[in-house]
Amino acid sequence: MTHANVLLQQAESQCHTRGVRFTPIRRRVLELIARHGGGLKAYDLLDKLSTEHAAARPPTVYRALEFLIEQGLVHRIESQNAYVACACPEHAHGFQLLICRQCGYVEELHLDEISDQLAALAQRQGFNVERQTIELQGLCQRCQPHEES
């Protein structure tokens, strides 16, 4: 079973448990994002969806993305205005993203201690954190130049 299929099954189960509707459009948007591997922009999603559903419009895609983000199934890559499937949708804490600037590969980390420390520091400053985005950009192992011996 592919990683995308596992994520779709987890999403269906999670939505059922929470009593929210996992409509065919929401499912398809998640599937497209999960199969893409890297960040996928909303208009790229719209292009793919419109070939399958003539009625697909920007609000359709943005509503589906909003739902998927609220359910913790998708993350928004702020620096690229793109979306990536959450590798661990059952994980309720903060996350960090490693983003390869060359191939677009995205890896999700769950270093809760970092998220917790930042939230605690902000709170000591009297700041209420509503959303935390940590993106690290660089080169993945495949894209790094390898020295020959």
PDB file of C-alpha atoms in Angstrom:
ATOM      1  CA  MET A   1       0.000   0.000   0.000  1.00  0.00           C
ATOM      2  CA  THR A   2       1.390   3.407  -0.974  1.00  0.00           C
ATOM      3  CA  HIS A   3       2.066   6.190   1.500  1.00  0.00           C
ATOM      4  CA  ALA A   4      -0.695   8.269  -0.118  1.00  0.00           C
ATOM      5  CA  ASN A   5      -3.208   5.434   0.344  1.00  0.00           C
ATOM      6  CA  VAL A   6      -2.235   5.082   4.002  1.00  0.00           C
ATOM      7  CA  LEU A   7      -2.741   8.839   4.511  1.00  0.00           C
ATOM      8  CA  LEU A   8      -6.147   8.674   2.809  1.00  0.00           C
ATOM      9  CA  GLN A   9      -7.254   5.794   5.041  1.00  0.00           C
ATOM     10  CA  GLN A  10      -6.043   7.665   8.126  1.00  0.00           C
ATOM     11  CA  ALA A  11      -7.905  10.774   6.965  1.00  0.00           C
ATOM     12  CA  GLU A  12     -11.146   8.847   6.431  1.00  0.00           C
ATOM     13  CA  SER A  13     -10.880   7.264   9.863  1.00  0.00           C
ATOM     14  CA  GLN A  14      -9.993  10.548  11.564  1.00  0.00           C
ATOM     15  CA  CYS A  15     -12.881  12.414   9.901  1.00  0.00           C
ATOM     16  CA  HIS A  16     -15.313   9.631  10.809  1.00  0.00           C
ATOM     17  CA  THR A  17     -14.144   9.696  14.447  1.00  0.00           C
ATOM     18  CA  ARG A  18     -14.525  13.485  14.591  1.00  0.00           C
ATOM     19  CA  GLY A  19     -17.921  13.414  12.886  1.00  0.00           C
ATOM     20  CA  VAL A  20     -16.884  15.648   9.977  1.00  0.00           C
ATOM     21  CA  ARG A  21     -17.578  15.014   6.297  1.00  0.00           C
ATOM     22  CA  PHE A  22     -14.706  13.798   4.142  1.00  0.00           C
ATOM     23  CA  THR A  23     -16.335  14.667   0.819  1.00  0.00           C
ATOM     24  CA  PRO A  24     -15.086  13.321  -2.516  1.00  0.00           C
ATOM     25  CA  ILE A  25     -13.548  16.725  -3.385  1.00  0.00           C
ATOM     26  CA  ARG A  26     -11.725  16.944  -0.028  1.00  0.00           C
ATOM     27  CA  ARG A  27     -10.508  13.382  -0.513  1.00  0.00           C
ATOM     28  CA  ARG A  28      -9.297  14.115  -4.048  1.00  0.00           C
ATOM     29  CA  VAL A  29      -7.484  17.301  -2.988  1.00  0.00           C
ATOM     30  CA  LEU A  30      -5.715  15.379  -0.218  1.00  0.00           C
ATOM     31  CA  GLU A  31      -4.897  12.566  -2.634  1.00  0.00           C
ATOM     32  CA  LEU A  32      -3.385  14.978  -5.186  1.00  0.00           C
ATOM     33  CA  ILE A  33      -1.266  16.651  -2.506  1.00  0.00           C
ATOM     34  CA  ALA A  34      -0.157  13.342  -0.972  1.00  0.00           C
ATOM     35  CA  ARG A  35       0.830  11.869  -4.337  1.00  0.00           C
ATOM     36  CA  HIS A  36       2.757  14.990  -5.357  1.00  0.00           C
ATOM     37  CA  GLY A  37       5.406  14.579  -2.655  1.00  0.00           C
ATOM     38  CA  GLY A  38       6.499  18.215  -2.428  1.00  0.00           C
ATOM     39  CA  GLY A  39       4.534  21.404  -2.002  1.00  0.00           C
ATOM     40  CA  LEU A  40       1.605  21.884  -4.364  1.00  0.00           C
ATOM     41  CA  LYS A  41       0.096  25.316  -5.034  1.00  0.00           C
ATOM     42  CA  ALA A  42      -3.670  25.887  -4.981  1.00  0.00           C
ATOM     43  CA  TYR A  43      -3.839  26.787  -8.666  1.00  0.00           C
ATOM     44  CA  ASP A  44      -1.912  23.632  -9.596  1.00  0.00           C
ATOM     45  CA  LEU A  45      -4.538  21.726  -7.637  1.00  0.00           C
ATOM     46  CA  LEU A  46      -7.267  23.593  -9.471  1.00  0.00           C
ATOM     47  CA  ASP A  47      -5.707  22.712 -12.844  1.00  0.00           C
ATOM     48  CA  LYS A  48      -5.613  19.027 -11.922  1.00  0.00           C
ATOM     49  CA  LEU A  49      -9.132  19.059 -10.475  1.00  0.00           C
ATOM     50  CA  SER A  50     -10.682  20.946 -13.383  1.00  0.00           C
ATOM     51  CA  THR A  51      -9.671  18.156 -15.775  1.00  0.00           C
ATOM     52  CA  GLU A  52     -11.759  15.764 -13.647  1.00  0.00           C
ATOM     53  CA  HIS A  53     -14.527  18.085 -12.438  1.00  0.00           C
ATOM     54  CA  ALA A  54     -15.648  20.796 -14.835  1.00  0.00           C
ATOM     55  CA  ALA A  55     -17.308  22.671 -11.961  1.00  0.00           C
ATOM     56  CA  ALA A  56     -14.082  22.979  -9.942  1.00  0.00           C
ATOM     57  CA  ARG A  57     -13.386  26.636  -9.120  1.00  0.00           C
ATOM     58  CA  PRO A  58     -10.913  28.406  -6.803  1.00  0.00           C
ATOM     59  CA  PRO A  59     -13.385  28.585  -3.871  1.00  0.00           C
ATOM     60  CA  THR A  60     -13.882  24.814  -4.123  1.00  0.00           C
ATOM     61  CA  VAL A  61     -10.150  24.197  -3.770  1.00  0.00           C
ATOM     62  CA  TYR A  62      -9.645  26.787  -1.020  1.00  0.00           C
ATOM     63  CA  ARG A  63     -12.571  25.430   1.024  1.00  0.00           C
ATOM     64  CA  ALA A  64     -11.175  21.903   0.713  1.00  0.00           C
ATOM     65  CA  LEU A  65      -7.699  23.127   1.735  1.00  0.00           C
ATOM     66  CA  GLU A  66      -9.129  25.038   4.698  1.00  0.00           C
ATOM     67  CA  PHE A  67     -10.946  21.905   5.872  1.00  0.00           C
ATOM     68  CA  LEU A  68      -7.846  19.717   5.437  1.00  0.00           C
ATOM     69  CA  ILE A  69      -5.701  22.191   7.385  1.00  0.00           C
ATOM     70  CA  GLU A  70      -8.292  22.446  10.190  1.00  0.00           C
ATOM     71  CA  GLN A  71      -8.303  18.651  10.450  1.00  0.00           C
ATOM     72  CA  GLY A  72      -4.492  18.517  10.567  1.00  0.00           C
ATOM     73  CA  LEU A  73      -4.288  16.564   7.312  1.00  0.00           C
ATOM     74  CA  VAL A  74      -2.414  19.205   5.297  1.00  0.00           C
ATOM     75  CA  HIS A  75       0.151  21.881   6.153  1.00  0.00           C
ATOM     76  CA  ARG A  76       0.604  25.188   4.364  1.00  0.00           C
ATOM     77  CA  ILE A  77       4.171  25.964   3.345  1.00  0.00           C
ATOM     78  CA  GLU A  78       4.095  29.671   4.085  1.00  0.00           C
ATOM     79  CA  SER A  79       7.250  30.584   2.167  1.00  0.00           C
ATOM     80  CA  GLN A  80       5.962  28.967  -1.035  1.00  0.00           C
ATOM     81  CA  ASN A  81       2.228  29.483  -0.630  1.00  0.00           C
ATOM     82  CA  ALA A  82       1.906  25.749  -1.240  1.00  0.00           C
ATOM     83  CA  TYR A  83       0.467  22.741   0.571  1.00  0.00           C
ATOM     84  CA  VAL A  84       1.889  19.409   1.676  1.00  0.00           C
ATOM     85  CA  ALA A  85       0.190  16.362   3.200  1.00  0.00           C
ATOM     86  CA  CYS A  86       0.782  15.916   6.915  1.00  0.00           C
ATOM     87  CA  ALA A  87       2.947  12.851   7.489  1.00  0.00           C
ATOM     88  CA  CYS A  88       1.449  12.259  10.958  1.00  0.00           C
ATOM     89  CA  PRO A  89      -2.168  13.490  11.018  1.00  0.00           C
ATOM     90  CA  GLU A  90      -2.719  11.970  14.459  1.00  0.00           C
ATOM     91  CA  HIS A  91       0.030  14.207  15.897  1.00  0.00           C
ATOM     92  CA  ALA A  92      -1.563  17.221  17.560  1.00  0.00           C
ATOM     93  CA  HIS A  93       1.496  19.326  18.385  1.00  0.00           C
ATOM     94  CA  GLY A  94       3.623  21.709  16.379  1.00  0.00           C
ATOM     95  CA  PHE A  95       5.699  20.714  13.403  1.00  0.00           C
ATOM     96  CA  GLN A  96       8.690  21.891  11.461  1.00  0.00           C
ATOM     97  CA  LEU A  97       9.294  21.534   7.725  1.00  0.00           C
ATOM     98  CA  LEU A  98      12.562  20.804   5.954  1.00  0.00           C
ATOM     99  CA  ILE A  99      12.213  22.110   2.391  1.00  0.00           C
ATOM    100  CA  CYS A 100      14.709  21.374  -0.379  1.00  0.00           C
ATOM    101  CA  ARG A 101      15.131  24.512  -2.467  1.00  0.00           C
ATOM    102  CA  GLN A 102      16.301  22.483  -5.463  1.00  0.00           C
ATOM    103  CA  CYS A 103      13.923  19.511  -5.866  1.00  0.00           C
ATOM    104  CA  GLY A 104      11.050  20.686  -3.645  1.00  0.00           C
ATOM    105  CA  TYR A 105      11.170  17.665  -1.325  1.00  0.00           C
ATOM    106  CA  VAL A 106       9.471  18.391   1.996  1.00  0.00           C
ATOM    107  CA  GLU A 107      10.027  16.468   5.210  1.00  0.00           C
ATOM    108  CA  GLU A 108       7.984  17.011   8.339  1.00  0.00           C
ATOM    109  CA  LEU A 109       9.556  16.947  11.796  1.00  0.00           C
ATOM    110  CA  HIS A 110       7.821  16.839  15.163  1.00  0.00           C
ATOM    111  CA  LEU A 111      10.211  18.402  17.646  1.00  0.00           C
ATOM    112  CA  ASP A 112       7.643  19.237  20.294  1.00  0.00           C
ATOM    113  CA  GLU A 113      10.266  20.613  22.663  1.00  0.00           C
ATOM    114  CA  ILE A 114      11.144  23.377  20.173  1.00  0.00           C
ATOM    115  CA  SER A 115       7.498  24.339  19.643  1.00  0.00           C
ATOM    116  CA  ASP A 116       6.861  24.248  23.392  1.00  0.00           C
ATOM    117  CA  GLN A 117       9.940  26.374  24.166  1.00  0.00           C
ATOM    118  CA  LEU A 118       8.973  29.010  21.616  1.00  0.00           C
ATOM    119  CA  ALA A 119       5.390  29.139  22.913  1.00  0.00           C
ATOM    120  CA  ALA A 120       6.645  29.458  26.498  1.00  0.00           C
ATOM    121  CA  LEU A 121       9.051  32.263  25.538  1.00  0.00           C
ATOM    122  CA  ALA A 122       6.286  34.098  23.730  1.00  0.00           C
ATOM    123  CA  GLN A 123       3.936  33.691  26.682  1.00  0.00           C
ATOM    124  CA  ARG A 124       6.562  35.137  29.050  1.00  0.00           C
ATOM    125  CA  GLN A 125       6.613  38.166  26.748  1.00  0.00           C
ATOM    126  CA  GLY A 126       2.841  38.452  27.060  1.00  0.00           C
ATOM    127  CA  PHE A 127       2.309  37.183  23.534  1.00  0.00           C
ATOM    128  CA  ASN A 128      -0.406  34.664  22.725  1.00  0.00           C
ATOM    129  CA  VAL A 129       0.759  32.379  19.884  1.00  0.00           C
ATOM    130  CA  GLU A 130      -2.081  31.461  17.534  1.00  0.00           C
ATOM    131  CA  ARG A 131      -0.037  29.743  14.867  1.00  0.00           C
ATOM    132  CA  GLN A 132       3.578  28.672  14.631  1.00  0.00           C
ATOM    133  CA  THR A 133       5.387  28.041  11.347  1.00  0.00           C
ATOM    134  CA  ILE A 134       8.963  26.811  11.264  1.00  0.00           C
ATOM    135  CA  GLU A 135      10.431  26.179   7.825  1.00  0.00           C
ATOM    136  CA  LEU A 136      14.043  25.272   7.228  1.00  0.00           C
ATOM    137  CA  GLN A 137      15.184  25.655   3.633  1.00  0.00           C
ATOM    138  CA  GLY A 138      18.286  24.121   2.140  1.00  0.00           C
ATOM    139  CA  LEU A 139      19.354  21.080   0.157  1.00  0.00           C
ATOM    140  CA  CYS A 140      18.184  17.539   0.823  1.00  0.00           C
ATOM    141  CA  GLN A 141      20.729  14.723   0.855  1.00  0.00           C
ATOM    142  CA  ARG A 142      20.019  13.816  -2.798  1.00  0.00           C
ATOM    143  CA  CYS A 143      20.574  17.387  -4.023  1.00  0.00           C
ATOM    144  CA  GLN A 144      23.760  18.117  -2.043  1.00  0.00           C
ATOM    145  CA  PRO A 145      26.927  17.986  -4.085  1.00  0.00           C
ATOM    146  CA  HIS A 146      28.813  14.822  -3.222  1.00  0.00           C
ATOM    147  CA  GLU A 147      32.574  14.933  -2.986  1.00  0.00           C
ATOM    148  CA  GLU A 148      34.407  12.211  -4.799  1.00  0.00           C
ATOM    149  CA  SER A 149      37.278  10.537  -2.925  1.00  0.00           C
TER     150      SER A 149
END
